[in-house]
XYZ file of C-alpha atoms in Angstrom:
722
model
C 272.275 199.544 49.790
C 273.349 197.859 46.592
C 275.272 194.635 47.290
C 275.719 194.125 43.548
C 278.225 196.987 43.561
C 280.570 194.906 45.743
C 283.300 192.682 44.360
C 283.122 188.953 45.304
C 285.455 189.259 48.294
C 283.708 192.357 49.616
C 280.360 190.579 49.210
C 281.637 187.593 51.191
C 282.905 189.835 53.974
C 279.589 191.708 54.170
C 277.360 188.617 54.176
C 279.396 186.398 56.510
C 277.681 186.436 59.894
C 278.247 183.409 62.133
C 281.568 182.634 63.762
C 284.842 184.567 63.857
C 286.117 186.211 60.696
C 289.149 188.240 59.690
C 289.038 190.630 56.766
C 292.573 191.296 55.564
C 291.997 194.596 53.801
C 294.835 195.829 51.623
C 295.418 199.540 51.119
C 292.657 201.219 49.092
C 290.520 198.051 48.959
C 287.275 199.565 50.288
C 287.626 198.561 53.933
C 285.306 201.206 55.385
C 282.657 200.392 52.791
C 282.750 196.728 53.781
C 282.361 197.509 57.496
C 279.400 199.845 57.019
C 277.707 197.527 54.521
C 278.195 194.587 56.893
C 276.534 196.420 59.788
C 273.640 197.617 57.630
C 273.221 194.117 56.173
C 273.024 192.540 59.640
C 270.325 194.993 60.696
C 268.294 195.266 57.469
C 268.564 191.808 55.959
C 269.146 189.550 58.955
C 266.970 191.645 61.281
C 269.596 191.805 63.990
C 268.817 194.155 66.891
C 270.952 197.273 66.240
C 271.852 197.506 69.925
C 273.403 194.045 69.775
C 275.988 195.256 67.249
C 279.225 196.787 68.543
C 281.683 198.433 66.132
C 284.987 199.731 67.467
C 287.254 202.184 65.669
C 290.422 203.997 66.678
C 289.456 207.648 66.223
C 286.412 209.748 66.990
C 286.492 210.997 63.398
C 286.326 207.453 62.014
C 283.510 206.582 64.434
C 281.550 209.683 63.417
C 281.931 208.982 59.710
C 280.894 205.369 60.205
C 277.786 206.401 62.150
C 276.766 208.793 59.364
C 277.220 206.169 56.650
C 275.225 203.568 58.589
C 272.479 206.055 59.386
C 272.111 206.766 55.676
C 271.653 203.054 54.926
C 269.059 202.357 57.616
C 265.482 203.456 58.133
C 265.110 206.733 59.967
C 264.423 206.485 63.661
C 264.771 203.518 65.997
C 267.830 202.315 67.912
C 271.340 202.494 66.489
C 274.289 200.132 66.725
C 277.094 200.913 69.169
C 279.825 202.645 67.171
C 282.653 204.124 69.202
C 286.347 204.154 69.947
C 287.824 201.753 72.480
C 288.121 204.586 75.000
C 284.548 205.848 74.525
C 283.154 202.342 74.906
C 285.153 201.745 78.075
C 284.165 205.088 79.578
C 280.527 204.166 79.013
C 281.062 200.816 80.773
C 282.868 202.359 83.717
C 280.273 205.078 84.307
C 277.803 202.264 84.941
C 279.888 199.679 86.765
C 283.078 201.151 88.228
C 281.720 200.803 91.765
C 282.765 197.146 91.432
C 286.379 198.412 91.502
C 285.914 200.697 94.487
C 285.424 203.993 92.621
C 282.311 206.158 92.533
C 280.565 206.657 89.202
C 281.377 210.368 89.097
C 285.115 209.689 88.760
C 287.297 212.234 86.967
C 289.326 211.429 83.838
C 292.736 213.076 84.069
C 294.272 214.570 80.949
C 297.993 214.556 80.172
C 298.736 217.649 82.280
C 296.744 216.315 85.241
C 298.655 213.038 85.018
C 301.997 214.801 84.961
C 301.091 216.912 87.986
C 300.032 213.815 89.938
C 303.177 211.892 88.964
C 305.325 214.761 90.240
C 303.427 214.730 93.535
C 303.937 210.983 93.830
C 307.638 211.324 93.038
C 308.014 213.901 95.779
C 306.200 211.673 98.269
C 308.335 208.676 97.246
C 311.509 210.815 97.358
C 312.365 210.139 93.732
C 314.718 212.723 92.229
C 313.066 214.612 89.370
C 316.524 215.480 88.038
C 317.590 211.849 87.808
C 314.192 210.527 86.709
C 312.099 212.974 84.640
C 308.391 212.780 85.357
C 307.480 212.521 81.654
C 309.696 209.489 81.212
C 308.240 207.691 84.235
C 304.694 208.474 83.098
C 305.525 207.141 79.632
C 306.699 203.837 81.111
C 303.617 203.579 83.334
C 301.478 204.108 80.227
C 303.396 201.273 78.584
C 302.606 198.940 81.494
C 298.902 199.709 81.159
C 298.885 199.265 77.370
C 300.509 195.858 77.899
C 297.819 195.175 80.516
C 300.322 194.726 83.310
C 298.751 195.673 86.643
C 300.948 196.933 89.526
C 300.753 193.607 91.346
C 301.904 191.774 88.191
C 305.188 193.659 87.742
C 308.374 191.629 87.802
C 311.015 194.046 89.032
C 313.756 191.419 88.824
C 313.359 191.249 85.034
C 313.974 194.990 84.576
C 317.310 196.685 84.206
C 317.930 199.636 86.503
C 316.855 202.941 85.032
C 313.711 204.856 84.192
C 311.634 201.725 83.596
C 312.620 200.232 86.959
C 311.857 203.489 88.766
C 308.514 203.755 86.914
C 307.656 200.237 88.091
C 308.353 201.291 91.675
C 306.200 204.407 91.255
C 303.343 202.653 89.446
C 301.447 201.364 92.542
C 301.981 204.714 94.299
C 300.556 206.557 91.306
C 297.554 204.212 91.058
C 296.812 204.649 94.772
C 296.925 208.432 94.324
C 294.496 208.206 91.392
C 292.089 206.175 93.489
C 292.305 208.586 96.422
C 291.299 211.333 93.972
C 288.504 209.145 92.524
C 290.184 209.564 89.159
C 291.371 207.515 86.193
C 293.878 208.448 83.551
C 293.314 207.844 79.830
C 295.037 204.454 79.827
C 293.046 203.358 82.869
C 289.829 203.532 80.851
C 290.941 200.427 78.939
C 292.867 198.624 81.667
C 290.143 199.151 84.288
C 287.413 197.896 81.957
C 289.395 194.745 81.178
C 290.049 194.285 84.904
C 286.340 194.799 85.591
C 285.315 192.089 83.128
C 287.929 189.714 84.549
C 286.960 190.237 88.176
C 283.174 190.255 87.668
C 282.372 187.261 85.390
C 278.614 187.898 85.503
C 279.133 191.371 84.058
C 281.378 190.048 81.292
C 278.802 187.368 80.458
C 276.030 189.978 80.330
C 277.814 192.095 77.714
C 279.038 189.039 75.828
C 275.388 188.008 75.385
C 274.316 191.581 74.652
C 276.778 192.117 71.794
C 275.922 189.345 69.368
C 278.128 190.859 66.674
C 281.423 192.658 67.261
C 283.464 194.448 64.582
C 286.920 195.896 65.200
C 288.488 198.219 62.642
C 292.279 198.728 62.233
C 292.901 195.520 64.167
C 296.599 195.566 63.271
C 296.953 198.602 65.572
C 295.554 196.970 68.711
C 297.711 196.613 71.799
C 297.587 193.973 74.520
C 294.805 195.507 76.605
C 292.625 196.182 73.533
C 293.100 192.607 72.395
C 292.100 191.366 75.845
C 288.941 193.498 75.776
C 287.889 191.966 72.447
C 288.627 188.483 73.776
C 286.604 189.042 76.946
C 283.591 190.290 74.965
C 283.620 187.385 72.495
C 284.265 184.354 74.677
C 280.749 182.915 74.414
C 278.965 184.224 71.313
C 282.189 184.517 69.279
C 280.708 186.441 66.323
C 283.688 188.737 66.136
C 284.912 190.232 62.870
C 288.267 192.000 62.795
C 289.331 194.158 59.870
C 292.867 195.291 59.229
C 296.049 195.031 57.240
C 299.209 193.676 58.820
C 301.195 195.462 56.093
C 299.992 198.762 57.574
C 300.960 198.016 61.177
C 303.203 201.017 61.963
C 302.534 201.884 65.587
C 304.740 199.406 67.449
C 306.318 202.319 69.331
C 303.021 203.098 71.051
C 302.213 199.520 71.983
C 300.547 198.109 68.852
C 301.308 194.404 68.467
C 301.242 192.985 64.926
C 301.022 189.495 66.419
C 297.386 190.243 67.338
C 296.312 190.063 63.703
C 298.875 187.450 62.668
C 297.768 185.069 65.446
C 294.023 185.718 65.187
C 293.324 182.456 63.349
C 295.147 180.489 66.047
C 293.413 182.298 68.906
C 289.981 181.998 67.248
C 289.716 178.491 65.768
C 287.440 178.175 62.772
C 288.101 181.748 61.598
C 286.963 182.598 58.082
C 289.713 184.642 56.379
C 288.693 186.979 53.562
C 291.330 188.933 51.647
C 290.466 192.203 49.951
C 293.189 192.522 47.326
C 291.538 194.641 44.654
C 292.753 198.215 45.022
C 290.575 201.111 43.883
C 293.061 203.899 44.587
C 296.385 203.489 42.831
C 297.855 202.630 39.463
C 299.296 199.152 38.956
C 302.875 200.465 38.805
C 302.517 202.014 42.250
C 300.990 198.810 43.657
C 303.758 196.685 42.152
C 306.426 198.887 43.708
C 304.727 198.878 47.122
C 303.984 195.160 47.071
C 307.542 194.190 46.219
C 308.924 196.240 49.091
C 306.636 194.854 51.800
C 306.732 191.288 50.452
C 310.231 190.859 51.884
C 308.838 190.997 55.425
C 308.603 187.674 57.201
C 305.808 188.620 59.624
C 302.831 189.108 57.318
C 299.804 187.517 55.707
C 300.517 186.838 52.057
C 298.502 189.052 49.747
C 298.951 190.744 46.370
C 297.197 193.979 45.573
C 295.953 194.465 42.032
C 293.765 196.991 40.283
C 291.619 197.514 37.251
C 293.019 201.033 37.057
C 295.529 201.878 34.353
C 299.154 200.807 34.579
C 300.074 204.456 34.993
C 303.318 206.378 34.883
C 306.478 204.728 36.203
C 307.591 205.487 39.742
C 310.305 208.162 39.610
C 313.382 207.652 41.799
C 315.646 210.714 41.913
C 319.164 210.854 43.307
C 320.083 214.368 44.417
C 323.501 215.684 45.321
C 322.336 216.973 48.707
C 319.200 217.722 50.702
C 318.837 221.187 49.139
C 318.923 219.902 45.556
C 316.478 217.172 46.625
C 314.058 219.827 47.885
C 314.531 221.865 44.712
C 313.748 218.794 42.591
C 310.553 218.207 44.588
C 309.554 221.855 44.290
C 310.213 221.915 40.515
C 308.166 218.753 39.948
C 305.287 220.095 42.034
C 305.190 223.278 39.980
C 305.279 221.200 36.790
C 302.412 218.972 37.974
C 300.327 222.038 38.746
C 301.137 224.132 35.696
C 301.322 221.426 33.015
C 299.063 218.638 34.315
C 296.458 220.618 36.236
C 297.117 219.257 39.724
C 296.124 221.392 42.705
C 298.535 221.848 45.609
C 296.180 220.037 47.978
C 296.225 216.982 45.683
C 299.964 216.563 46.266
C 301.744 215.524 49.465
C 305.353 215.502 50.654
C 306.059 212.642 53.049
C 309.133 212.033 55.216
C 310.288 209.723 58.001
C 311.129 212.302 60.682
C 309.724 215.729 61.481
C 313.192 217.273 61.277
C 313.245 216.631 57.511
C 310.573 219.249 56.939
C 313.001 222.123 57.519
C 314.771 222.106 54.149
C 311.511 221.439 52.313
C 309.870 224.376 54.055
C 312.748 226.700 53.164
C 312.550 225.863 49.451
C 308.745 225.967 49.314
C 308.723 229.423 50.899
C 311.206 230.713 48.353
C 308.985 229.378 45.565
C 305.930 230.943 47.245
C 304.128 227.614 47.357
C 301.595 227.607 50.202
C 302.077 224.634 52.490
C 300.944 223.232 55.812
C 302.712 220.818 58.142
C 300.042 218.261 59.045
C 300.073 216.767 62.515
C 302.744 219.126 63.772
C 304.184 222.615 63.770
C 306.339 224.233 61.162
C 310.018 223.840 61.897
C 310.727 227.278 63.374
C 307.514 227.139 65.410
C 308.537 223.993 67.292
C 309.037 224.520 70.998
C 312.601 223.267 71.251
C 313.699 225.319 68.226
C 312.090 228.488 69.605
C 313.618 227.857 73.040
C 317.162 227.512 71.713
C 316.776 230.491 69.387
C 315.495 232.538 72.348
C 318.834 231.976 74.130
C 320.639 233.309 71.080
C 318.291 236.297 70.773
C 319.058 237.284 74.367
C 322.786 237.150 73.648
C 322.371 239.511 70.705
C 319.837 241.742 72.444
C 320.009 241.599 76.275
C 317.001 243.955 76.444
C 314.725 241.287 74.905
C 312.599 240.502 77.969
C 310.159 238.277 76.027
C 312.911 235.864 74.967
C 314.480 236.077 78.423
C 311.239 235.141 80.181
C 310.855 232.211 77.776
C 314.169 230.663 78.794
C 314.670 231.732 82.420
C 313.237 228.424 83.621
C 313.752 226.295 80.496
C 314.994 223.720 81.163
C 313.423 223.786 84.614
C 315.872 225.198 87.122
C 313.526 226.125 89.962
C 312.932 229.789 89.110
C 309.259 230.133 89.841
C 306.623 232.568 88.590
C 306.397 234.384 91.929
C 310.144 235.052 92.055
C 310.118 236.373 88.508
C 307.168 238.667 89.222
C 309.044 240.172 92.169
C 312.077 240.852 89.987
C 309.883 242.391 87.276
C 308.240 244.689 89.803
C 311.672 245.766 91.054
C 312.828 246.446 87.471
C 309.744 248.538 86.739
C 310.364 250.694 89.803
C 314.033 251.193 88.996
C 313.729 251.525 85.227
C 315.891 248.472 84.621
C 315.755 245.757 82.002
C 314.808 242.290 83.231
C 318.362 240.996 82.803
C 319.753 243.945 84.775
C 317.257 243.174 87.505
C 318.256 239.497 87.604
C 321.877 240.558 88.071
C 320.920 242.693 91.080
C 318.777 240.102 92.880
C 321.577 239.064 95.201
C 322.877 242.454 96.237
C 319.359 243.866 96.710
C 318.208 240.760 98.627
C 314.945 240.683 96.719
C 314.469 236.953 97.225
C 315.387 234.162 99.583
C 318.758 232.472 99.449
C 317.552 229.465 97.438
C 315.849 231.524 94.723
C 318.779 233.957 94.609
C 321.208 231.090 94.047
C 319.138 229.647 91.208
C 318.936 233.009 89.449
C 322.683 233.512 89.910
C 323.322 230.143 88.249
C 321.133 231.136 85.307
C 322.907 234.475 84.897
C 326.212 232.580 85.021
C 325.051 230.409 82.110
C 324.179 233.511 80.070
C 327.566 235.099 80.880
C 329.375 231.975 79.714
C 327.333 231.856 76.523
C 327.997 235.565 75.925
C 331.728 234.861 75.991
C 331.286 232.034 73.476
C 329.128 234.344 71.323
C 331.881 236.945 71.143
C 334.731 234.509 70.569
C 333.256 231.719 68.427
C 331.275 231.159 65.257
C 327.492 230.678 65.286
C 327.716 226.910 64.886
C 329.937 226.537 67.959
C 327.628 228.880 69.854
C 324.593 226.790 68.979
C 326.294 223.618 70.229
C 327.234 225.365 73.447
C 323.711 226.753 73.977
C 322.156 223.300 73.612
C 324.724 221.767 75.957
C 325.334 224.465 78.602
C 321.641 225.389 78.970
C 320.920 221.807 79.980
C 318.539 221.290 77.046
C 320.340 218.268 75.611
C 320.572 216.614 78.995
C 316.878 217.300 79.664
C 315.824 215.571 76.431
C 318.218 212.671 76.986
C 316.923 212.036 80.514
C 313.296 212.343 79.433
C 313.875 209.308 77.190
C 310.583 209.318 75.308
C 309.812 209.090 71.605
C 308.762 212.751 71.723
C 312.029 213.843 73.333
C 314.053 211.929 70.738
C 312.120 213.679 67.968
C 312.762 217.043 69.620
C 316.478 216.263 69.731
C 316.368 215.428 66.017
C 314.909 218.896 65.409
C 317.787 220.502 67.329
C 320.239 218.420 65.293
C 318.569 219.761 62.158
C 319.017 223.292 63.526
C 322.783 222.715 63.272
C 322.348 222.141 59.558
C 320.187 225.234 59.179
C 322.765 227.428 60.908
C 325.574 225.988 58.814
C 323.660 226.487 55.583
C 322.415 230.006 56.232
C 325.400 231.382 58.135
C 328.497 229.726 56.771
C 327.478 229.059 53.174
C 325.955 232.512 52.724
C 328.572 234.282 54.874
C 325.816 235.603 57.060
C 325.874 236.540 60.714
C 323.961 235.119 63.628
C 321.781 238.221 63.615
C 320.907 237.698 59.942
C 320.069 234.078 60.608
C 317.724 234.985 63.459
C 316.142 237.682 61.305
C 315.494 235.123 58.565
C 313.696 232.808 61.000
C 311.552 235.700 62.230
C 310.459 236.500 58.677
C 309.188 232.979 58.046
C 305.758 233.718 59.482
C 305.284 236.694 57.166
C 305.359 234.453 54.103
C 302.970 231.885 55.445
C 299.654 233.480 54.616
C 299.743 233.152 50.870
C 296.297 232.990 49.344
C 296.112 230.448 46.543
C 292.950 229.061 44.984
C 294.770 225.791 44.309
C 294.816 224.948 47.991
C 297.658 224.293 50.364
C 300.372 221.653 49.941
C 300.435 219.196 52.883
C 303.707 218.036 54.463
C 303.650 215.183 56.960
C 305.447 212.199 58.416
C 304.755 208.673 57.233
C 303.025 207.933 60.544
C 300.659 210.852 60.017
C 299.691 210.002 56.427
C 298.043 206.665 57.192
C 294.431 206.600 56.003
C 294.929 209.490 53.557
C 295.306 209.544 49.777
C 296.685 212.012 47.227
C 296.924 212.197 43.460
C 300.696 212.602 43.702
C 303.094 211.726 46.516
C 306.723 212.723 47.050
C 308.511 210.465 49.546
C 311.823 212.124 50.396
C 314.895 210.939 52.275
C 314.917 207.386 50.893
C 318.321 206.656 52.436
C 319.742 204.115 54.823
C 319.636 205.858 58.169
C 316.427 207.754 57.421
C 314.203 205.102 55.806
C 314.981 202.617 57.213
C 315.707 204.737 60.275
C 319.070 204.197 61.964
C 317.327 203.164 65.197
C 315.816 200.134 63.446
C 319.046 198.617 62.218
C 319.676 196.457 65.275
C 316.132 195.090 65.651
C 314.509 192.840 63.033
C 310.954 193.700 64.205
C 311.638 197.427 63.933
C 313.288 196.950 60.546
C 310.180 195.220 59.225
C 308.046 198.061 60.559
C 310.207 200.483 58.587
C 309.358 198.486 55.483
C 305.671 198.741 56.347
C 306.060 202.503 56.778
C 307.516 202.635 53.288
C 304.568 200.589 51.989
C 302.078 202.943 53.652
C 303.787 205.931 52.046
C 303.755 204.373 48.573
C 300.081 203.406 48.770
C 298.932 206.938 49.586
C 299.563 207.801 45.907
C 296.810 207.448 43.334
C 298.469 208.495 40.053
C 302.062 209.610 40.576
C 304.768 208.512 43.004
C 308.154 210.225 43.328
C 310.953 208.850 45.516
C 314.109 210.795 46.272
C 317.354 210.444 48.174
C 320.450 212.572 48.619
C 324.039 211.472 48.046
C 325.147 213.632 50.935
C 323.278 215.335 53.729
C 324.102 217.817 56.455
C 323.600 216.482 59.925
C 324.834 217.878 63.243
C 326.495 220.705 61.315
C 328.615 218.307 59.247
C 328.142 216.799 55.795
C 328.044 213.012 55.398
C 327.625 210.651 52.489
C 324.580 208.386 52.343
C 323.570 205.301 50.400
C 320.136 204.904 48.817
C 317.627 203.022 50.942
C 317.898 199.245 50.728
C 314.136 199.231 50.152
C 314.670 200.679 46.672
C 316.383 197.452 45.656
C 313.073 195.613 45.957
C 311.327 197.675 43.277
C 311.364 196.040 39.816
C 313.142 198.058 37.150
C 310.175 197.798 34.789
C 308.019 199.995 37.072
C 310.655 202.480 38.246
C 312.505 205.136 36.286
C 315.722 206.427 37.840
C 316.914 209.981 37.447
C 319.801 211.962 38.842
C 321.407 215.364 38.832
C 324.680 213.568 37.981
C 325.400 211.038 35.210
C 327.048 208.336 37.378
C 323.899 207.252 39.237
C 323.915 203.649 40.436
C 321.855 201.832 42.989
C 323.514 200.079 45.902
C 323.695 196.331 45.622
C 320.822 194.281 47.070
C 321.079 193.264 50.696
C 318.872 191.150 52.899
C 318.181 191.913 56.521
C 319.834 189.535 58.922
C 318.618 188.659 62.378
C 322.155 189.177 63.552
C 321.512 192.902 63.190
C 324.835 193.315 61.437
C 323.690 195.324 58.471
C 326.523 197.175 56.835
C 325.970 200.258 54.723
C 329.078 202.275 54.120
C 329.898 205.778 53.049
C 330.382 206.517 49.377
C 333.509 208.395 50.427
C 336.863 206.710 50.109
C 337.855 204.986 53.325
C 340.944 203.365 54.729
C 339.102 201.216 57.235
C 335.678 200.227 58.353
C 335.582 203.299 60.640
C 335.810 205.934 57.941
C 334.455 209.426 58.557
C 330.706 209.313 58.032
C 330.330 205.706 59.172
C 327.204 205.159 61.285
C 327.783 203.185 64.473
C 325.839 201.903 67.466
C 327.281 202.147 70.998
C 325.857 200.033 73.866
C 325.486 203.108 76.099
C 325.263 206.164 73.847
C 323.137 204.673 71.070
C 323.509 205.582 67.379
C 326.102 208.055 66.150
C 328.355 209.054 63.284
C 332.147 209.002 63.102
C 333.247 212.593 62.557
C 337.017 212.249 63.058
C 339.715 209.608 63.530
C 343.357 209.399 64.463
C 345.905 206.629 64.795
C 345.764 203.214 63.187
C 344.932 199.613 64.076
C 345.212 199.022 67.873
C 345.790 202.745 68.498
C 342.832 203.910 66.406
C 340.922 206.697 68.159
C 337.484 207.807 67.004
C 335.511 210.977 67.575
C 331.819 210.106 67.334
C 328.835 212.455 67.409
C 325.994 210.666 69.189
C 322.343 211.598 68.932
C 319.843 212.031 71.766
C 321.875 214.576 73.638
C 325.087 212.613 74.230
C 327.085 214.850 71.861
C 330.705 214.229 70.860
C 332.669 211.389 72.473
C 336.293 210.303 71.968
C 336.586 206.519 71.953
C 339.248 203.868 71.503
C 338.010 201.759 68.601
C 339.240 198.431 70.045
C 337.488 199.036 73.404
C 334.246 200.804 72.441
C 332.228 197.719 71.360
C 330.814 199.604 68.394
C 328.449 198.005 65.877
C 328.688 199.379 62.354
C 325.256 200.161 60.975
């Protein structure tokens, strides 16, 4: 272990030992090195008992890597420090002491599917309608209560508006009682129960506070309320706690992370030594300047300025494309140029985007160019469950004999057609030589099933008959809209009301654009479109010695680095996301997401945005992201497929949440076609048609998240222009 290799700030962070400390570690500043060196220094140089050192990380991978690094720095053999995730640490505590909470030590830990099954049982016992209140949504809210360290007895029902959250609060104590009767905990309980244990048994808390003389917490900006409480409980007496993190990389607010934990650490731990790691070892100075100027506009942050001894580097390229297809073609062309002319490998380059739905166009263009790629942290577009489900409906309409597609959708969304009923119908079909659909049509007249099951199957067949009529009388785009609506898929995702369900709805919205592009623009048929999606898999196994190009969301890319990064969709509505426009905290997190994306790049950074983009089967005009205005002209080179490229004028975010970004299209009023709006009930949407003027102005708005098209009177709708 060579401390001389550390810079002055890293050296200070490693050698500081007594009292609380906070290491504000900027992107690429050697954070992991500092943590491992600090642990090794405590054990080797200060002769601290390894078992009195507790290091907490957020992933098993990070914990494993840290253990290996520390092991390599220490003498072989002997005890090791405690290095684990929050959940692993808590599980270890509970296996020893959970009897204090009335559980036996052989308790089960329920996974996501187990939890969902138990929630459904509890809903049935509590007579809660699964149609009105989806189990996934209620479980998501219960998880939120636990992450905020709110126990059932601490809930304030009067402060909640009626809806899924209120119903989840009512179910929460029932669910917890059911867990206890099964001698089981769910994943969130591991943290909440450990914190409760330390609160209710002071002698136990004091024992572990004395045991762990030194506590280190990595990625502290990502901690939630219960994790923060655990750290506090373990450091009340000894107080040698060191937290490491970067508030500028706090991007998980949606899953409970609270940036205030790191921002308020000095206040909560008086006498804290603050050490800032600002020297970056990853990126060029131009990239750091661009990233720093974007995130510097946030109000909730610790002031810091990243710098590097690396070269100034190439300017950041900002490209304005005509549409999403030309944007993807630009990215593809530049990737090929980087590989062929500058010697980059595909796996040294990454394409980043704000939402999973944006991968679709990129995937299409990459396949045509025969560039091998992989979607990291998710499935390729046409492999995503919701996309395959909706396409299965359309396949059945074209080919009623397709039993595989039919079995996929017969109970999706759930409509009470169980496995046993379907097996009986299949057996009947086999004996009669019928297709599955023919058998479903004969269930009633043959009295194969009970009245309830027969009625449910008849309703499903009725849906298919209706869709068949639409298929024969309408164009593919209208059919797709009808499939998503009439099948109940849109309503299912809307009622589920989780981040996952909203992302799935975004993928279905993107499917509109795919159908429009491949069917209408190329004069193709629905059959040809479905054939093209089936052929996607055949092009995916390209063997290339230059590796595979990774595609991922900005949330997925955190902690990674690449020689070159393409950040696409730099438009108001995508980055920053439309959902953030009415919330200052969310808007600042969007800026941090942008910062994280920029700082993944080592040598080259490319930003792109489209002047117009297909969405929901329609084409709308977009303005470049406001974040681009923060980047100094001396580090960014602008390019465009058209000669009239100009940036939008600078704007500052206002707490009034009244940000206005308008269409580039000519407009006669503030509600021009393409204007993005926010409705108090239906959420964010886009004006797709208008009629009348002034007091008689009527708007047709396409709302996301399953609400679809709505006709509204402009003077009564209480719309906020985004």
